[in-house]
Coordinates of C-alpha atoms and ligand atoms in Angstrom, one line a residue:
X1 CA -14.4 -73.5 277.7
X2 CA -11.9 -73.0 275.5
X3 CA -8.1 -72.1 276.6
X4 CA -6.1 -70.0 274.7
X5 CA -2.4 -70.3 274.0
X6 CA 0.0 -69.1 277.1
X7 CA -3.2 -68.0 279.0
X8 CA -4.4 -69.3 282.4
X9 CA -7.3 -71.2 281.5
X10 CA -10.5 -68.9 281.5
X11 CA -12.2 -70.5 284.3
X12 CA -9.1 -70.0 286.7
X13 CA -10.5 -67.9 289.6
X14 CA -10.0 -64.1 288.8
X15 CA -8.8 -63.9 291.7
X16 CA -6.2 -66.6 290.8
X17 CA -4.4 -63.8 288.2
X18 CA -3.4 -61.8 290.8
X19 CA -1.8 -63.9 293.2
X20 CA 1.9 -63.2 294.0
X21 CA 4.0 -66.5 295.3
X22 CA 6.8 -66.3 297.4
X23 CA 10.2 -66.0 295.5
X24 CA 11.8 -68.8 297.5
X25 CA 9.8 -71.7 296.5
X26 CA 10.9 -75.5 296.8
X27 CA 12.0 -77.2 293.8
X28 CA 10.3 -80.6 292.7
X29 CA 11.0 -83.4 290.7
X30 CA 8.2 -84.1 287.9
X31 CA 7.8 -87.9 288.0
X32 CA 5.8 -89.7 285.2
X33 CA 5.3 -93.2 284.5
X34 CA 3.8 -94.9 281.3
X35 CA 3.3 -98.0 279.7
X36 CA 3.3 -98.2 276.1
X37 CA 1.9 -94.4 276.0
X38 CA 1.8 -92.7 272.8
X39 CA 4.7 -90.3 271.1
X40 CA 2.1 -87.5 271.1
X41 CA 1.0 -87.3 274.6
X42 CA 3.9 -88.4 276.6
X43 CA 5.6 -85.2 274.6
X44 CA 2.8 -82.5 275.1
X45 CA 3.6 -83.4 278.7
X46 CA 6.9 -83.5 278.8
X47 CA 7.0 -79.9 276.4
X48 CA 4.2 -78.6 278.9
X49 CA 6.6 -79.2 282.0
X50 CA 9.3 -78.0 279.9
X51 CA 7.7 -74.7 278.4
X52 CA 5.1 -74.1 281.7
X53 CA 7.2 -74.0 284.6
X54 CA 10.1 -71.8 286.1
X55 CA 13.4 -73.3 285.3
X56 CA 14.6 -73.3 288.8
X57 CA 11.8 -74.7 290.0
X58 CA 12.3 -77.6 287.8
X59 CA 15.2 -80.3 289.4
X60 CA 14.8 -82.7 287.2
X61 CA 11.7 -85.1 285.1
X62 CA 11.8 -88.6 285.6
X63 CA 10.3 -90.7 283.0
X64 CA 9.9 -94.2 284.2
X65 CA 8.9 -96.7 281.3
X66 CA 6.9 -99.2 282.9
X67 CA 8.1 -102.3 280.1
X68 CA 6.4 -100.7 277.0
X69 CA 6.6 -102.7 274.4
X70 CA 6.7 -99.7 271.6
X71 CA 10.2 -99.0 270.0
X72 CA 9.7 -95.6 269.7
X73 CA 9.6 -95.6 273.6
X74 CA 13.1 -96.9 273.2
X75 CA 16.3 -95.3 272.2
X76 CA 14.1 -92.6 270.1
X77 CA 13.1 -91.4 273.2
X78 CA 16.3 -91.0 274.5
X79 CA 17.3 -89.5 271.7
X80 CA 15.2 -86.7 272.0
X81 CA 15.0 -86.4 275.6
X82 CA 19.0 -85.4 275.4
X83 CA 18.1 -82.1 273.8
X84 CA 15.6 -80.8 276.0
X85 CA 16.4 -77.7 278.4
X86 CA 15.7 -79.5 281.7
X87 CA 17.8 -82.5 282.9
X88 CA 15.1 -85.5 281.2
X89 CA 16.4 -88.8 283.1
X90 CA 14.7 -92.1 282.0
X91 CA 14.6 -95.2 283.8
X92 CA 13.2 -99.0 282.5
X93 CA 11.5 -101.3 284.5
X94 CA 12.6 -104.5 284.1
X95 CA 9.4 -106.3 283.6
X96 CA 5.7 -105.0 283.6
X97 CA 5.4 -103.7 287.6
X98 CA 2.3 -101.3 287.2
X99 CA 1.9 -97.6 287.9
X100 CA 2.7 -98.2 291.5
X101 CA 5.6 -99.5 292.0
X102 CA 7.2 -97.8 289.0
X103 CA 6.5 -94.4 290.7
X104 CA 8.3 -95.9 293.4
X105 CA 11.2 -96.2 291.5
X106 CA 11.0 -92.7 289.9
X107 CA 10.3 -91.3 293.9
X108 CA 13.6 -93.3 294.6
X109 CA 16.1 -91.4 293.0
X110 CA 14.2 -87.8 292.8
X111 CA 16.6 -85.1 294.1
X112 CA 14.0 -82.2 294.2
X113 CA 12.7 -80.8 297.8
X114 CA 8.9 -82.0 296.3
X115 CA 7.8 -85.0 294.3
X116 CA 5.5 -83.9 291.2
X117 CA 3.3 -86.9 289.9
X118 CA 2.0 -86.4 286.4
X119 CA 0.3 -89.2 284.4
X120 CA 1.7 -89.6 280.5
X121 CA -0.7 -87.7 278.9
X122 CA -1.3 -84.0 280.2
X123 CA -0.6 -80.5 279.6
X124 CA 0.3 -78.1 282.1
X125 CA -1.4 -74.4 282.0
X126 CA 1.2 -71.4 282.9
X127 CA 1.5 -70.9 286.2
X128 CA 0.5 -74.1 287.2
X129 CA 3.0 -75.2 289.7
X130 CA 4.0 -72.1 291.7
X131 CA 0.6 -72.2 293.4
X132 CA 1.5 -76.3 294.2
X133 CA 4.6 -75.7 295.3
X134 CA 3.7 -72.2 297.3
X135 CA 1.1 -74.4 299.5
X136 CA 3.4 -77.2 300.2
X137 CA 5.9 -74.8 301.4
X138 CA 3.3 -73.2 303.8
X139 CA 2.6 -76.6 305.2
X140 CA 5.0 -79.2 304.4
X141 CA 2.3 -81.9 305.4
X142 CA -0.4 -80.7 303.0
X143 CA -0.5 -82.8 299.7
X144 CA -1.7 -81.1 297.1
X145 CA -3.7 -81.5 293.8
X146 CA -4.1 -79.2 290.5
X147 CA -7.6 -78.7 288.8
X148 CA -7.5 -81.2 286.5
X149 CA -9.1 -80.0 283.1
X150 CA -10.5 -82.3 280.8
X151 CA -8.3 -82.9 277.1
X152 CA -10.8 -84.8 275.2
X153 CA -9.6 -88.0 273.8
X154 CA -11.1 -87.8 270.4
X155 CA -10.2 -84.2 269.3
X156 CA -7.8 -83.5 272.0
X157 CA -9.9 -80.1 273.1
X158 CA -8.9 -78.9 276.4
X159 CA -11.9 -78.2 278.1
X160 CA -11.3 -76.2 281.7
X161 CA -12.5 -78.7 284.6
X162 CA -14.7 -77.4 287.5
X163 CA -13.7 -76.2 290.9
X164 CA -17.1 -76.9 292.4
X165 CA -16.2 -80.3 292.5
X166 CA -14.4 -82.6 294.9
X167 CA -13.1 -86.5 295.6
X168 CA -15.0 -88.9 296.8
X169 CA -15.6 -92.9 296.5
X170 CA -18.7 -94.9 296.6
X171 CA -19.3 -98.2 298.0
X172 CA -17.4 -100.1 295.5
X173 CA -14.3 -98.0 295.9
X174 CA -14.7 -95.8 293.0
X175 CA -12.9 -93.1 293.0
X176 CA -16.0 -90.3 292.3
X177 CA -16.1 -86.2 291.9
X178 CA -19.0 -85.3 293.9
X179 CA -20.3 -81.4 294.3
X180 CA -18.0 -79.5 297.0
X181 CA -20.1 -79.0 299.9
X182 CA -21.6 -75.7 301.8
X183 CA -19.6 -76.5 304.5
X184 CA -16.5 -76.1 302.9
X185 CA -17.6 -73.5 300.8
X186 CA -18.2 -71.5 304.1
X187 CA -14.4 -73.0 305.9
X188 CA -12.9 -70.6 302.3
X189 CA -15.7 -67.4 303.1
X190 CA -16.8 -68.1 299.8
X191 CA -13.4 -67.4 297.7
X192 CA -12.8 -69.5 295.5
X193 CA -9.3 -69.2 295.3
X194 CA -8.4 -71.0 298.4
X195 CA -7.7 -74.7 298.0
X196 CA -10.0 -77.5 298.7
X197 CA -9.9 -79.8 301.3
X198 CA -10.8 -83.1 299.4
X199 CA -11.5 -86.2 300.9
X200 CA -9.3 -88.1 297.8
X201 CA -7.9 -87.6 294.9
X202 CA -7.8 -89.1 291.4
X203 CA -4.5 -89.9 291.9
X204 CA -2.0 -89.2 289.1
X205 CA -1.7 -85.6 289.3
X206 CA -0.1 -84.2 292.8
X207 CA 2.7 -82.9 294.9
X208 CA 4.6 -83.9 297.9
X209 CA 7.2 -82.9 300.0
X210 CA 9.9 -85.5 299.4
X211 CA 10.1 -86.2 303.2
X212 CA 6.8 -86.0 303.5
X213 CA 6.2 -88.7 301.1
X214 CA 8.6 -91.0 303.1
X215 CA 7.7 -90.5 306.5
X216 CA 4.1 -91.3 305.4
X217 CA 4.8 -94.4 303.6
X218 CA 5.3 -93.7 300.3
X219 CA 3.0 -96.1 298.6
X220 CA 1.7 -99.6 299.1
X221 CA 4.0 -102.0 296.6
X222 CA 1.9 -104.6 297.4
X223 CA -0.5 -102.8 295.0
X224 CA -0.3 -104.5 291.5
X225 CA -1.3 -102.2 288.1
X226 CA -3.7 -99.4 288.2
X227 CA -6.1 -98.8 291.1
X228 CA -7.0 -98.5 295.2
X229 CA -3.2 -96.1 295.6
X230 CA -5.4 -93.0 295.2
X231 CA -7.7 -94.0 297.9
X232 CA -5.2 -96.1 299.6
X233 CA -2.5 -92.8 299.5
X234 CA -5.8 -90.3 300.6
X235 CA -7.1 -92.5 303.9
X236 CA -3.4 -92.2 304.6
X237 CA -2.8 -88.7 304.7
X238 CA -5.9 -87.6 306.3
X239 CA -6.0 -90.4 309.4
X240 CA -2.1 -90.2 309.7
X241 CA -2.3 -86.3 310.6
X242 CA -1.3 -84.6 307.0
X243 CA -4.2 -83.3 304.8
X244 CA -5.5 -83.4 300.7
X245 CA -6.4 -80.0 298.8
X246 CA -7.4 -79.1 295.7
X247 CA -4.9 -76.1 294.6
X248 CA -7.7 -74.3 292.3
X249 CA -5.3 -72.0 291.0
X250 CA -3.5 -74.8 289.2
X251 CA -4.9 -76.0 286.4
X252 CA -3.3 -79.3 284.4
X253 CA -4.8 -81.2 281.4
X254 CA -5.4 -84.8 281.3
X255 CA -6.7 -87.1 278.4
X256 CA -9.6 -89.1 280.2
X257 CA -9.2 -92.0 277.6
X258 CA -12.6 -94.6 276.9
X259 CA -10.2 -97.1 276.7
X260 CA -6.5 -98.3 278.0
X261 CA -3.5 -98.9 275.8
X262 CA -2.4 -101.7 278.0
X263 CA -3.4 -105.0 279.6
X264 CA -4.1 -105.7 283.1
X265 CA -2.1 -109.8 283.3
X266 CA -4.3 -111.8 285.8
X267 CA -7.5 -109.5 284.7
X268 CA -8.9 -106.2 285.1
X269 CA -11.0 -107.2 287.8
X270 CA -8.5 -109.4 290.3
X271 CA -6.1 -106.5 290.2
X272 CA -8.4 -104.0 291.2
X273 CA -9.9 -106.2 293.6
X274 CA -6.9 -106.8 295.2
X275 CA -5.4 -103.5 295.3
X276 CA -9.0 -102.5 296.9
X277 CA -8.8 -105.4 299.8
X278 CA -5.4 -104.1 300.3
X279 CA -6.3 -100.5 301.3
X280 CA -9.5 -101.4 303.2
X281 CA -7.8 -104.6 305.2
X282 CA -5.7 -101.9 306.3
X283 CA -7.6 -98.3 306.7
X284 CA -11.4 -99.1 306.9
X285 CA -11.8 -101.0 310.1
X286 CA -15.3 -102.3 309.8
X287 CA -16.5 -100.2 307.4
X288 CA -15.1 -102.0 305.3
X289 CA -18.3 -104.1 305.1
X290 CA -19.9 -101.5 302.4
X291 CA -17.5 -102.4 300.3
X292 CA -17.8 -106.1 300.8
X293 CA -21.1 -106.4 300.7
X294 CA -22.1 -104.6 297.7
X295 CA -19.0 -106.9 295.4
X296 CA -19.7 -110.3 296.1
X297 CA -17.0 -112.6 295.1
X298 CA -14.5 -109.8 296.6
X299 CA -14.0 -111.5 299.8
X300 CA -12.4 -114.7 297.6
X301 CA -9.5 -112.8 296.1
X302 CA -6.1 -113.2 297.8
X303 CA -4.4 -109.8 298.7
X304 CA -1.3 -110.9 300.4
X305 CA 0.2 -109.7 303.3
X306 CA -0.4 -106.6 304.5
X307 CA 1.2 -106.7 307.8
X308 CA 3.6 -104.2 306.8
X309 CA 1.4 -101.8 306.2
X310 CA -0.8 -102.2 308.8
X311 CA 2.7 -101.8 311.2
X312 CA 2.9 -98.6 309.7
X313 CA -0.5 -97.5 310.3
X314 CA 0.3 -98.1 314.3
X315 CA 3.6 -96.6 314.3
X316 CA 1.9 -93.2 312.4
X317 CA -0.6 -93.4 315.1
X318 CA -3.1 -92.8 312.7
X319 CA -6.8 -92.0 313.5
X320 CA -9.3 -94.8 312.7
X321 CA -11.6 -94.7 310.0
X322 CA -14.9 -93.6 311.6
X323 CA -12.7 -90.2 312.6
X324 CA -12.3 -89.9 309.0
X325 CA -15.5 -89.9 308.2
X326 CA -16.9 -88.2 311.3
X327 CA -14.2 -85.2 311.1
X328 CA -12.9 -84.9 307.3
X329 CA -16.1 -86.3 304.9
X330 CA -19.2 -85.8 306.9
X331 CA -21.1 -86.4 303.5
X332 CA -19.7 -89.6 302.7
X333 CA -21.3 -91.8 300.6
X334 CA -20.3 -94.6 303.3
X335 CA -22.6 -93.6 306.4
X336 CA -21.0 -92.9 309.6
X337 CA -23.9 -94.0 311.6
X338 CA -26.7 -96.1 310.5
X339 CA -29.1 -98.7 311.8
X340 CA -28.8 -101.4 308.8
X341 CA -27.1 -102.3 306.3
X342 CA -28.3 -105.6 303.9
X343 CA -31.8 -107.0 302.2
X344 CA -35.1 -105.1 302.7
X345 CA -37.7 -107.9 302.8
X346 CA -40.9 -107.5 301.9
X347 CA -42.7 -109.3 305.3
X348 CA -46.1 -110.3 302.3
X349 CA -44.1 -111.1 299.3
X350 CA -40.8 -112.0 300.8
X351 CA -39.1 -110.2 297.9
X352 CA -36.4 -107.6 298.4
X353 CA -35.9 -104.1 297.2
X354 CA -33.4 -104.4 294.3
X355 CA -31.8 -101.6 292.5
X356 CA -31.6 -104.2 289.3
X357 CA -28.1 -102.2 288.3
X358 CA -30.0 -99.2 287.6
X359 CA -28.2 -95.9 287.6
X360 CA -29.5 -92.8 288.7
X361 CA -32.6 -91.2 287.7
X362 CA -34.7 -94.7 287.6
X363 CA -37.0 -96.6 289.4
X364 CA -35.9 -98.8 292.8
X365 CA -36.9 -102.0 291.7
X366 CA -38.6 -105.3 293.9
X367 CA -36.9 -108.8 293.0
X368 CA -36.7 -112.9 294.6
X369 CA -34.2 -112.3 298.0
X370 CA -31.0 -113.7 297.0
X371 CA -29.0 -113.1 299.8
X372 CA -25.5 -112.1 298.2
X373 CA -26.0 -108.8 298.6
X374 CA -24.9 -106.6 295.7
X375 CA -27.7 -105.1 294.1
X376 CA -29.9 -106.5 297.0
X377 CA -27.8 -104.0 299.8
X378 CA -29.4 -101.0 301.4
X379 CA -28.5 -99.5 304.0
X380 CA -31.1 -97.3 306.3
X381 CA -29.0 -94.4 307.9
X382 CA -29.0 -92.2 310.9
X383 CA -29.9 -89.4 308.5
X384 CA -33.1 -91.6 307.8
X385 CA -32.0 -92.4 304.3
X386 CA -32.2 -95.2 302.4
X387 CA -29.3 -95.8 300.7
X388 CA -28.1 -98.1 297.5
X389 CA -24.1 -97.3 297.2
X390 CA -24.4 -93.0 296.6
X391 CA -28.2 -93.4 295.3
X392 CA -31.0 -92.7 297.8
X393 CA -34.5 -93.1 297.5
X394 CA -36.5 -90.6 296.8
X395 CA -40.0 -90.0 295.8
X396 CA -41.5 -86.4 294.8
X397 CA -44.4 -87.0 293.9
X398 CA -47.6 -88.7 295.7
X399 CA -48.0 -92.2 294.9
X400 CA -44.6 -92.6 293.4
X401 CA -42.3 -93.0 291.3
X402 CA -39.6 -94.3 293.9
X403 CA -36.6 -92.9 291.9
X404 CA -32.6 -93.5 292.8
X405 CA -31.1 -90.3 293.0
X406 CA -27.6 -89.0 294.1
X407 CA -28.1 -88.3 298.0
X408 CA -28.4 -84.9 298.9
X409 CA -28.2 -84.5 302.2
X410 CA -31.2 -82.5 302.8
X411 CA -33.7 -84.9 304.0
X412 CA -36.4 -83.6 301.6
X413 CA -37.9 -86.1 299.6
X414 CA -35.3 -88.5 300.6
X415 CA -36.3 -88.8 304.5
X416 CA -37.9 -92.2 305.3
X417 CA -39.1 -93.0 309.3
X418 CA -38.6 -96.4 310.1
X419 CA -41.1 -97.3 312.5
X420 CA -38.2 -99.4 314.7
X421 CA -36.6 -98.2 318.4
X422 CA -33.3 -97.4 317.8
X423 CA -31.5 -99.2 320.8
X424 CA -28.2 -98.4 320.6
X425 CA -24.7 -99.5 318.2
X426 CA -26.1 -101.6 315.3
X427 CA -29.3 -102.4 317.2
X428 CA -32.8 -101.7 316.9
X429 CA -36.1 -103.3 318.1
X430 CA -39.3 -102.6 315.9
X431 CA -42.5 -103.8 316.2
X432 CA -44.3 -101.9 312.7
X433 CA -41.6 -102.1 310.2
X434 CA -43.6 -99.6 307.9
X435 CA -41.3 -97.5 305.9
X436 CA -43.0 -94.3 306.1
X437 CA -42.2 -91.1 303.6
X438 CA -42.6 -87.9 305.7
X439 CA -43.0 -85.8 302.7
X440 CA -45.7 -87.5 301.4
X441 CA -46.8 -89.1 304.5
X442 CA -47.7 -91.9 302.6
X443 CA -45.8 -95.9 302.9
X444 CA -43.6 -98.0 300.8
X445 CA -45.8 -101.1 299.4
X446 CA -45.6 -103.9 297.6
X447 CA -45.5 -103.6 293.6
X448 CA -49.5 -103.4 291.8
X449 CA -50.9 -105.4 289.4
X450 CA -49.5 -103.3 286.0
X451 CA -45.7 -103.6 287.0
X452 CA -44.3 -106.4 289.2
X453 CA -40.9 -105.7 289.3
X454 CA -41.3 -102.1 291.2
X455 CA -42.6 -101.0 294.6
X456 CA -45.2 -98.7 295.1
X457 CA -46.3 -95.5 297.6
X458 CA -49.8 -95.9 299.2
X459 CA -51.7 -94.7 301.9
X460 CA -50.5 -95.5 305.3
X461 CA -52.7 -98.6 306.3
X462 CA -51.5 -101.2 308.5
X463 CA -51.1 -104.1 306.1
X464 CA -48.1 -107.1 305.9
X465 CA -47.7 -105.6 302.5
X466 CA -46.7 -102.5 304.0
X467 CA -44.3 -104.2 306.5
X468 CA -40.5 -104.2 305.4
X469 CA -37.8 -106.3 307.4
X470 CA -34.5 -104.6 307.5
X471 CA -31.3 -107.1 307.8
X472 CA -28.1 -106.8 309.0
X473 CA -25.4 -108.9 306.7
X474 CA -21.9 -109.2 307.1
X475 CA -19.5 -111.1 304.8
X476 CA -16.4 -110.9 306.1
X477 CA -14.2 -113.1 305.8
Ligands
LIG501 C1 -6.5 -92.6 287.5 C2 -5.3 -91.7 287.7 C3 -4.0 -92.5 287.7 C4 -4.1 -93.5 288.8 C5 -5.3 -94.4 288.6 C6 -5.6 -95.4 289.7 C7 -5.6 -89.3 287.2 C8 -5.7 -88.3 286.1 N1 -5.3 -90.6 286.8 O1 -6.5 -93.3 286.3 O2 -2.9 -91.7 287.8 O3 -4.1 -92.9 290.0 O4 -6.5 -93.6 288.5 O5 -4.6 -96.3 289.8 O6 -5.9 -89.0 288.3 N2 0.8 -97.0 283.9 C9 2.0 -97.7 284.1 N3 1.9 -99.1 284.2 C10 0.8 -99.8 284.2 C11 -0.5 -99.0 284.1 C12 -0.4 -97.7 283.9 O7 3.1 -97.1 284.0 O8 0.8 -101.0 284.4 C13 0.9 -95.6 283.7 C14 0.1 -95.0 282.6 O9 0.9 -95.0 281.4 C15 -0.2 -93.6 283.0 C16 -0.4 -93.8 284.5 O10 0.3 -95.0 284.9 O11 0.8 -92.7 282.7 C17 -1.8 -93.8 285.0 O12 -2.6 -94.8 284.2 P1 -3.9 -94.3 283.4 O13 -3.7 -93.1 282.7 O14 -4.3 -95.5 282.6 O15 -4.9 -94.1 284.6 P2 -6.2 -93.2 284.7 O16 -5.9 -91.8 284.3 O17 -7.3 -93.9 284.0
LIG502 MN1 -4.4 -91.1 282.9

């Protein structure tokens, strides 16, 4: 949807126009880091603050120049920050830190009552903050997150962003937006313009009460780049007693950009690794195995110490992880209770369902057991799903397809009986193995003659080509 000039964006709420906020509000500091951002978008946000926000609202904007290596970033930036209305104070990392630990820095010398985190390249919508800042002053321990509307980043449209949405991660610690569910929906009676309790957050658009911020930890500087602080920062708020929301009344642009303007030195994939071992060393307990499991290799990379933070966990008293799941994300992609998690072996062939890197929508494939996991890990639920990461499989028709959709929840096509005993934590005895379809009442077989790389539904009947063994792995280290 298009926005027009000065307007709330059109798929605000209605109820959203009407809102009064309190007069005394808390005042925040907009932090914003960057790394060799461009002239364009690093102004439109700084303008948008400027232009978009209540004056006394605003204590100061922090820009904190993570090393770029574009003059322009230099003393032309300084130049014109001097003119603007609002008190613009930039600081320079020394050398290249990452996003992390130069919000740190910015969080450091903020003098407002509230920390504002913007990445380099948004817009802010009128009104945006006085919702923010109205919620943090109602609970001081409630972190909260604007809409974040969509500024595409080939014709710079802004394109309103949905509120029917929510955070989530999948096994691979991906941050992921995943429909806001009917139980929640319910918690707000159905109006829409109460916040959202999300489960995480993207991470670079948020406020915080200063204090808040500190008594929870700030961040983890042990975190090198870009990556794992959003999930890191949302385990930590919801087991440590504060809690997440979606403000949908707030509405702020961001450029989702196909590719980055910067390097990640020791590789894209070591640093996100690492920030990802960091966060689930420390908040996952032993579900942290999902994650594990499904990235082979992960368990090599070094993530330092994390003493420190886990010191911090104990003194917080936070809850474990399963609470998390159990109490705050019930429809996690990461099941709270389930009765395997690894291979499924075909007992005949001895080959294992694979889901070959296929996304959603296609087939569940059959492949040589390889035993490293990855594309070879399911895990069979206590909701009787079988799950691949946030696929489950599902099959709607007799005699197949069996396709990899999104999990719904809902049993439906997507319940599977086990014929095994559930025996209590982790342990089953089973003497059929079939993996029976209720809908269908029909049972997952070997592939046919026409196409050997995918299994098949047939009738029920008894054979060792019907028989599936369901492992357990773990590879921790
Ligand atoms: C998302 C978040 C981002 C951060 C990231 C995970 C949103 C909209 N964005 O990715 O804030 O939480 O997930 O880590 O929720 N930057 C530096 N130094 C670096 C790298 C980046 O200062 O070494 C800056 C960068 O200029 C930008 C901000 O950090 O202002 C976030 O980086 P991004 O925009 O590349 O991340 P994004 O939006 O893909
Ligand atoms: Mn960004």
């Amino acid at each position: 949807m298009r926005r027009q000039e000065g307007q709330i964006p059109a798929a605000c709420a209605e109820g959203c126009k009407t809102k009064v906020y309190p007069d005394e509000l808390p005042n925040t500091s907009i932090v914003i880091v960057f790394h060799n951002e461009a002239w364009s978008t690093l102004l439109r946000t700084v303008h948008s603050v400027i232009n978009r926000s209540p004056h006394h609202l605003l204590s100061e904007v922090i820009l904190v120049d993570d090393a770029s290596e574009r003059d322009f970033l230099k003393a032309p930036l300084e130049n014109y920050a001097r003119h603007l209305e609002v008190p613009v104070k930039i600081l320079r990392m020394e050398q290249r830190s990452g996003l992390i630990r130069a919000r740190l820095r910015g969080a450091n010398i903020a003098r407002g009552q509230v920390i504002t985190f913007l990445d380099a390249h948004c817009e802010c919508t009128v009104g945006w903050l006085e919702p923010l800042l109205a919620r943090i002053r109602e609970d001081r321990k409630t972190v909260v997150c604007p809409i974040i509307d969509v500024i595409s980043d080939d014709t710079f449209e802004y394109m309103a962003g949905s509120d029917m949405t929510y955070g989530g991660f999948n096994w691979k610690l991906n941050f992921r937006w995943y429909p806001v569910p009917q139980r929640e929906m319910d918690r707000r009676k159905g109006d829409r313009t109460l916040p959202v309790r999300t489960p995480t957050m993207a991470g670079g658009l948020f406020s915080i009460d200063k204090n808040y911020f500190e008594e929870l930890g700030t961040y983890d500087s042990g975190m090198d780049i870009w990556g794992g602080e959003n999930l890191e920062m949302s385990f930590r708020i919801w087991q440590c007693g504060g809690s997440l929301e979606i403000v949908t009344c707030s509405h702020v642009g961001h450029v989702f950009r196909k590719a980055t303007p910067y390097t990640f030195p020791g590789g894209t994939g070591h640093v996100i690794n690492k920030n990802n071992r960091r966060l689930a060393e420390v908040w996952m307990d032993e579900f942290k195995d999902f994650f594990y499991i499904i990235s082979p290799g992960v368990v090599k990379v070094d993530y330092g110490d994390v003493s420190e933070r886990k010191a911090l966990r104990e003194k917080l008293k936070c809850h474990p992880f399963s609470w998390y799941l159990e109490s705050i994300y019930p429809d996690s992609q990461i099941p709270r209770r389930y009765f395997s998690l690894g291979e499924i072996r075909n007992v005949e062939t001895n080959q294992c369902l694979d889901n070959m890197g296929r996304k959603e929508n296609e087939k569940v494939g059959i492949f040589n057991c390889h035993g490293m996991g990855g594309n070879q890990v399911f895990s069979y639920t206590a909701d009787k799903e079988i799950r691949t990461d946030d696929l489950c499989l599902d099959v709607s028709r007799l005699n197949g397809p069996i396709i990899m959709l999104k999990c719904h929840h809902m049993r439906g096509n997507q319940l599977w009986e086990y014929d095994a005993e559930y025996a209590g934590k982790w342990e089953y005895n089973f003497e059929h193995f079939f993996l029976r379809h209720i809908n269908s009442n029909q049972c997952l077989d070997e592939p046919s003659e026409e196409d050997k790389m995918v299994p098949t539904m047939k009738e029920c009947n008894g054979s060792r080509s019907q028989q599936w063994l369901l492992r357990n792995m773990t590879l921790n280290s």
